[in-house]
mmCIF file of C-alpha atoms and ligand atoms in Angstrom:
data_model
loop_
_atom_site.group_PDB
_atom_site.id
_atom_site.type_symbol
_atom_site.label_atom_id
_atom_site.label_comp_id
_atom_site.label_asym_id
_atom_site.label_seq_id
_atom_site.Cartn_x
_atom_site.Cartn_y
_atom_site.Cartn_z
ATOM 1 C CA MET Z 1 13.891 25.489 -3.408
ATOM 2 C CA ARG Z 2 12.968 22.442 -5.403
ATOM 3 C CA VAL Z 3 9.481 20.975 -5.524
ATOM 4 C CA LEU Z 4 8.070 17.844 -7.151
ATOM 5 C CA VAL Z 5 4.497 18.257 -8.389
ATOM 6 C CA VAL Z 6 2.613 14.981 -8.968
ATOM 7 C CA GLU Z 7 -0.649 15.865 -10.722
ATOM 8 C CA ASP Z 8 -2.396 14.048 -13.558
ATOM 9 C CA GLU Z 9 -4.363 17.057 -14.776
ATOM 10 C CA VAL Z 10 -1.701 18.304 -17.172
ATOM 11 C CA SER Z 11 -2.940 21.873 -17.536
ATOM 12 C CA LEU Z 12 -3.230 22.287 -13.762
ATOM 13 C CA ALA Z 13 0.247 20.795 -13.276
ATOM 14 C CA GLU Z 14 1.704 23.220 -15.814
ATOM 15 C CA THR Z 15 -0.099 26.190 -14.291
ATOM 16 C CA ILE Z 16 1.286 25.286 -10.867
ATOM 17 C CA ARG Z 17 4.786 24.821 -12.311
ATOM 18 C CA ASP Z 18 4.751 28.153 -14.130
ATOM 19 C CA GLY Z 19 3.494 29.958 -11.044
ATOM 20 C CA LEU Z 20 6.033 28.353 -8.742
ATOM 21 C CA GLN Z 21 8.862 29.107 -11.153
ATOM 22 C CA GLN Z 22 7.890 32.769 -11.071
ATOM 23 C CA GLU Z 23 8.229 32.588 -7.283
ATOM 24 C CA GLY Z 24 11.760 31.244 -7.695
ATOM 25 C CA PHE Z 25 11.102 27.537 -7.165
ATOM 26 C CA THR Z 26 12.647 24.806 -9.276
ATOM 27 C CA VAL Z 27 9.838 22.447 -10.285
ATOM 28 C CA ASP Z 28 9.729 18.889 -11.579
ATOM 29 C CA LEU Z 29 6.484 17.358 -12.816
ATOM 30 C CA ALA Z 30 5.151 13.812 -12.718
ATOM 31 C CA HIS Z 31 1.770 12.931 -14.194
ATOM 32 C CA ASP Z 32 0.863 9.721 -12.419
ATOM 33 C CA GLY Z 33 1.534 8.041 -9.096
ATOM 34 C CA ALA Z 34 4.093 5.538 -10.347
ATOM 35 C CA GLU Z 35 6.105 8.255 -12.098
ATOM 36 C CA GLY Z 36 5.904 10.420 -8.986
ATOM 37 C CA LEU Z 37 7.129 7.620 -6.742
ATOM 38 C CA TRP Z 38 9.953 6.787 -9.131
ATOM 39 C CA THR Z 39 11.029 10.425 -9.480
ATOM 40 C CA ALA Z 40 10.982 11.042 -5.728
ATOM 41 C CA GLY Z 41 12.830 7.793 -5.079
ATOM 42 C CA GLU Z 42 15.530 8.300 -7.711
ATOM 43 C CA THR Z 43 16.270 11.919 -6.899
ATOM 44 C CA PRO Z 44 19.106 12.263 -4.387
ATOM 45 C CA HIS Z 45 17.917 12.277 -0.810
ATOM 46 C CA GLY Z 46 16.865 15.689 0.403
ATOM 47 C CA ALA Z 47 16.923 17.200 -3.088
ATOM 48 C CA TYR Z 48 13.236 18.091 -2.864
ATOM 49 C CA ASP Z 49 12.106 20.585 -0.258
ATOM 50 C CA ALA Z 50 8.499 19.496 -0.695
ATOM 51 C CA ILE Z 51 6.275 17.226 -2.770
ATOM 52 C CA MET Z 52 2.831 18.321 -3.957
ATOM 53 C CA LEU Z 53 0.835 15.158 -4.384
ATOM 54 C CA ASP Z 54 -2.616 14.829 -5.886
ATOM 55 C CA LEU Z 55 -4.658 12.180 -4.083
ATOM 56 C CA MET Z 56 -6.512 10.764 -7.083
ATOM 57 C CA LEU Z 57 -3.828 9.693 -9.542
ATOM 58 C CA PRO Z 58 -3.593 7.031 -12.241
ATOM 59 C CA ARG Z 59 -1.471 3.910 -11.602
ATOM 60 C CA LEU Z 60 -0.835 4.608 -7.898
ATOM 61 C CA SER Z 61 -3.003 6.742 -5.646
ATOM 62 C CA GLY Z 62 -1.480 9.670 -3.780
ATOM 63 C CA TYR Z 63 -2.041 7.705 -0.588
ATOM 64 C CA GLU Z 64 -0.043 4.770 -1.915
ATOM 65 C CA VAL Z 65 2.763 7.047 -3.138
ATOM 66 C CA CYS Z 66 2.870 8.689 0.297
ATOM 67 C CA ARG Z 67 2.899 5.354 2.106
ATOM 68 C CA ARG Z 68 5.655 3.907 -0.068
ATOM 69 C CA LEU Z 69 7.831 7.010 0.231
ATOM 70 C CA ARG Z 70 7.603 6.885 4.031
ATOM 71 C CA ALA Z 71 8.261 3.130 3.982
ATOM 72 C CA ARG Z 72 11.490 3.870 2.115
ATOM 73 C CA GLY Z 73 12.502 6.405 4.730
ATOM 74 C CA ILE Z 74 11.824 9.425 2.508
ATOM 75 C CA TRP Z 75 10.430 12.095 4.824
ATOM 76 C CA THR Z 76 10.164 15.022 2.411
ATOM 77 C CA PRO Z 77 7.178 17.188 3.464
ATOM 78 C CA ILE Z 78 4.086 16.307 1.443
ATOM 79 C CA LEU Z 79 1.296 18.720 0.532
ATOM 80 C CA MET Z 80 -1.691 16.620 -0.524
ATOM 81 C CA LEU Z 81 -4.187 17.966 -3.050
ATOM 82 C CA THR Z 82 -7.692 16.675 -2.478
ATOM 83 C CA ALA Z 83 -10.950 17.261 -4.313
ATOM 84 C CA LYS Z 84 -13.881 18.601 -2.313
ATOM 85 C CA ASP Z 85 -16.248 16.007 -3.738
ATOM 86 C CA GLY Z 86 -13.670 13.283 -3.393
ATOM 87 C CA GLU Z 87 -13.895 10.225 -1.270
ATOM 88 C CA TYR Z 88 -11.450 11.584 1.264
ATOM 89 C CA ASP Z 89 -11.788 14.693 3.355
ATOM 90 C CA GLU Z 90 -9.156 16.982 4.775
ATOM 91 C CA ALA Z 91 -8.637 15.030 7.974
ATOM 92 C CA ASP Z 92 -8.124 11.861 5.972
ATOM 93 C CA ALA Z 93 -5.321 13.458 3.964
ATOM 94 C CA LEU Z 94 -3.376 14.003 7.177
ATOM 95 C CA ASP Z 95 -4.192 10.527 8.473
ATOM 96 C CA LEU Z 96 -2.877 9.154 5.219
ATOM 97 C CA GLY Z 97 0.567 10.503 6.010
ATOM 98 C CA ALA Z 98 0.558 13.897 4.343
ATOM 99 C CA ASP Z 99 1.869 16.924 6.266
ATOM 100 C CA ASP Z 100 -0.635 19.417 4.928
ATOM 101 C CA TYR Z 101 -3.454 19.472 2.414
ATOM 102 C CA LEU Z 102 -5.234 21.803 0.046
ATOM 103 C CA VAL Z 103 -8.743 21.296 -1.246
ATOM 104 C CA LYS Z 104 -9.185 21.907 -4.979
ATOM 105 C CA PRO Z 105 -9.847 24.413 -6.361
ATOM 106 C CA PHE Z 106 -7.362 26.575 -4.469
ATOM 107 C CA SER Z 107 -5.934 30.001 -5.163
ATOM 108 C CA PHE Z 108 -2.290 30.345 -6.043
ATOM 109 C CA VAL Z 109 -1.702 32.749 -3.134
ATOM 110 C CA VAL Z 110 -2.991 30.104 -0.716
ATOM 111 C CA LEU Z 111 -0.885 27.427 -2.391
ATOM 112 C CA ILE Z 112 2.310 29.469 -2.000
ATOM 113 C CA ALA Z 113 1.503 30.241 1.639
ATOM 114 C CA HIS Z 114 0.984 26.555 2.454
ATOM 115 C CA LEU Z 115 4.066 25.491 0.550
ATOM 116 C CA ARG Z 116 6.349 28.032 2.225
ATOM 117 C CA ALA Z 117 4.997 27.158 5.676
ATOM 118 C CA LEU Z 118 5.512 23.468 4.983
ATOM 119 C CA ILE Z 119 9.092 23.984 3.827
ATOM 120 C CA ARG Z 120 9.826 26.177 6.864
ATOM 121 C CA ARG Z 121 8.650 23.384 9.159
ATOM 122 C CA GLY Z 122 10.946 20.949 7.382
ATOM 123 C CA ALA Z 123 10.763 17.173 7.211
ATOM 124 C CA PRO Z 124 8.239 15.593 9.546
ATOM 125 C CA GLU Z 125 9.029 13.445 12.526
ATOM 126 C CA ARG Z 126 8.838 9.744 12.018
ATOM 127 C CA PRO Z 127 5.209 8.695 12.460
ATOM 128 C CA ALA Z 128 3.997 7.506 15.810
ATOM 129 C CA VAL Z 129 3.666 3.807 16.409
ATOM 130 C CA LEU Z 130 0.021 2.728 16.013
ATOM 131 C CA SER Z 131 -1.451 0.592 18.733
ATOM 132 C CA ALA Z 132 -4.633 -1.273 19.616
ATOM 133 C CA GLY Z 133 -4.269 -2.961 22.998
ATOM 134 C CA ASP Z 134 -1.018 -4.951 22.919
ATOM 135 C CA LEU Z 135 -0.971 -4.996 19.119
ATOM 136 C CA THR Z 136 1.467 -2.432 17.714
ATOM 137 C CA LEU Z 137 2.504 -1.382 14.236
ATOM 138 C CA ASP Z 138 5.505 0.852 13.605
ATOM 139 C CA PRO Z 139 5.152 2.512 10.181
ATOM 140 C CA ALA Z 140 8.754 3.755 10.185
ATOM 141 C CA GLU Z 141 10.363 0.436 11.058
ATOM 142 C CA ARG Z 142 7.733 -1.666 9.235
ATOM 143 C CA ARG Z 143 7.327 -3.756 12.372
ATOM 144 C CA VAL Z 144 4.244 -5.472 13.790
ATOM 145 C CA ALA Z 145 4.239 -6.843 17.336
ATOM 146 C CA ARG Z 146 1.761 -8.620 19.602
ATOM 147 C CA GLY Z 147 2.558 -8.225 23.301
ATOM 148 C CA GLY Z 148 6.038 -7.012 22.352
ATOM 149 C CA GLU Z 149 6.737 -10.103 20.248
ATOM 150 C CA THR Z 150 7.518 -9.361 16.602
ATOM 151 C CA VAL Z 151 5.090 -10.890 14.107
ATOM 152 C CA ALA Z 152 6.467 -11.429 10.593
ATOM 153 C CA VAL Z 153 4.058 -10.135 7.945
ATOM 154 C CA THR Z 154 4.316 -9.621 4.202
ATOM 155 C CA PRO Z 155 4.201 -6.064 2.779
ATOM 156 C CA ARG Z 156 0.556 -6.548 1.706
ATOM 157 C CA GLU Z 157 -0.434 -7.888 5.128
ATOM 158 C CA PHE Z 158 1.360 -4.940 6.706
ATOM 159 C CA ALA Z 159 -0.529 -2.467 4.517
ATOM 160 C CA LEU Z 160 -3.846 -4.158 5.326
ATOM 161 C CA LEU Z 161 -3.174 -4.154 9.060
ATOM 162 C CA GLU Z 162 -1.996 -0.536 8.942
ATOM 163 C CA PHE Z 163 -5.252 0.461 7.231
ATOM 164 C CA LEU Z 164 -7.319 -1.452 9.808
ATOM 165 C CA MET Z 165 -5.326 0.095 12.667
ATOM 166 C CA ARG Z 166 -5.669 3.633 11.321
ATOM 167 C CA ASN Z 167 -9.431 2.972 11.361
ATOM 168 C CA ARG Z 168 -9.471 0.923 14.569
ATOM 169 C CA GLY Z 169 -12.861 0.625 16.200
ATOM 170 C CA GLN Z 170 -14.619 1.454 12.912
ATOM 171 C CA ALA Z 171 -15.982 -0.839 10.219
ATOM 172 C CA VAL Z 172 -14.210 -0.504 6.869
ATOM 173 C CA THR Z 173 -15.744 -1.820 3.675
ATOM 174 C CA LYS Z 174 -14.101 -4.314 1.396
ATOM 175 C CA SER Z 175 -14.028 -1.738 -1.396
ATOM 176 C CA ALA Z 176 -12.313 0.830 0.859
ATOM 177 C CA ILE Z 177 -9.738 -1.815 1.737
ATOM 178 C CA ILE Z 178 -9.123 -2.629 -1.923
ATOM 179 C CA GLU Z 179 -8.767 1.017 -2.837
ATOM 180 C CA ASN Z 180 -6.315 1.749 -0.041
ATOM 181 C CA VAL Z 181 -4.352 -1.458 0.270
ATOM 182 C CA TRP Z 182 -4.351 -2.590 -3.343
ATOM 183 C CA ASP Z 183 -5.263 0.377 -5.533
ATOM 184 C CA ALA Z 184 -8.258 2.130 -7.008
ATOM 185 C CA HIS Z 185 -7.725 0.383 -10.338
ATOM 186 C CA PHE Z 186 -7.650 -3.144 -8.911
ATOM 187 C CA THR Z 187 -9.600 -5.391 -11.286
ATOM 188 C CA GLY Z 188 -8.998 -8.781 -9.700
ATOM 189 C CA ASP Z 189 -11.304 -10.785 -7.457
ATOM 190 C CA PRO Z 190 -12.411 -8.685 -4.451
ATOM 191 C CA ASN Z 191 -12.438 -11.877 -2.367
ATOM 192 C CA ILE Z 192 -8.693 -11.344 -2.132
ATOM 193 C CA VAL Z 193 -9.537 -9.192 0.904
ATOM 194 C CA GLU Z 194 -11.025 -12.185 2.752
ATOM 195 C CA VAL Z 195 -7.979 -14.232 1.904
ATOM 196 C CA TYR Z 196 -5.637 -11.624 3.394
ATOM 197 C CA ILE Z 197 -7.872 -11.074 6.419
ATOM 198 C CA GLY Z 198 -7.512 -14.838 6.989
ATOM 199 C CA TYR Z 199 -3.704 -14.609 6.728
ATOM 200 C CA LEU Z 200 -3.620 -11.781 9.243
ATOM 201 C CA ARG Z 201 -5.884 -13.580 11.707
ATOM 202 C CA LYS Z 202 -3.534 -16.557 11.612
ATOM 203 C CA LYS Z 203 -0.660 -14.256 12.525
ATOM 204 C CA ILE Z 204 -1.966 -11.675 14.981
ATOM 205 C CA ASP Z 205 -5.053 -13.345 16.474
ATOM 206 C CA HIS Z 206 -5.200 -17.145 16.474
ATOM 207 C CA PRO Z 207 -1.778 -17.844 18.027
ATOM 208 C CA TYR Z 208 -2.679 -15.487 20.879
ATOM 209 C CA GLY Z 209 -6.255 -16.690 21.398
ATOM 210 C CA ARG Z 210 -7.579 -13.318 20.221
ATOM 211 C CA ALA Z 211 -10.217 -12.139 17.764
ATOM 212 C CA ALA Z 212 -9.235 -8.521 17.105
ATOM 213 C CA ILE Z 213 -10.196 -8.594 13.433
ATOM 214 C CA GLN Z 214 -13.985 -8.762 13.420
ATOM 215 C CA THR Z 215 -16.277 -9.449 10.492
ATOM 216 C CA VAL Z 216 -19.051 -6.863 10.357
ATOM 217 C CA ARG Z 217 -21.953 -8.488 8.554
ATOM 218 C CA GLY Z 218 -22.863 -6.578 5.405
ATOM 219 C CA ALA Z 219 -20.309 -3.872 6.122
ATOM 220 C CA GLY Z 220 -16.818 -5.290 6.046
ATOM 221 C CA TYR Z 221 -14.237 -5.618 8.799
ATOM 222 C CA ARG Z 222 -13.277 -3.863 11.972
ATOM 223 C CA LEU Z 223 -10.204 -4.016 14.139
ATOM 224 C CA ALA Z 224 -11.269 -3.954 17.789
ATOM 225 C CA ALA Z 225 -10.034 -0.731 19.387
ATOM 226 C CA ASP Z 226 -8.556 -2.706 22.285
ATOM 227 C CA GLY Z 227 -6.766 -5.091 19.944
HETATM 228 CA CA1 LIG N 1 -6.192 13.622 -10.070
#
């Protein structure tokens, strides 16, 4: 069984690799998100039985790696590693597209148990289509539709709408949007969020006489649960 471990803490990554090798796994390491994405993408399809993915990674977050892998049709089971004091909790890891999660620090016995169970279950089903009223977003086909009519969106608009839809009915802050839709190391002008919210409104709301994307004063934005 072959596993890709994407973990920026080098000593932890090496400890995991050594332990897994003793259990008979073949292990490849990547030390940041971009390297992990590249390695998973370049390795022949199905070569990895599982990917262990740290959530907080340099260059690309674990969430972004996960999202891009799924967008490319790579459905290798993903075990997400999250920190207890991190910004995300366990439920979020699953919402973000992972198949299972472990909270650091974890014992090696628990790690092996999760990994074997994950590999036994095999590759996940394609994700369910997200919907809010008659607004739908299909993560597998990268398709957005309003009342069944396809709406053409750019990859960034798609990612923004997907984030809003996964949090539908709840206000999300501009900084949460930047971290999830751009990345945690984004250093540009945060007003970029408003610009993209405007683009999306022109595509999914205005032509249909709707106002699904709401501005929440002092908080951020919210996608109405009923679309
Ligand atoms: Ca990390």
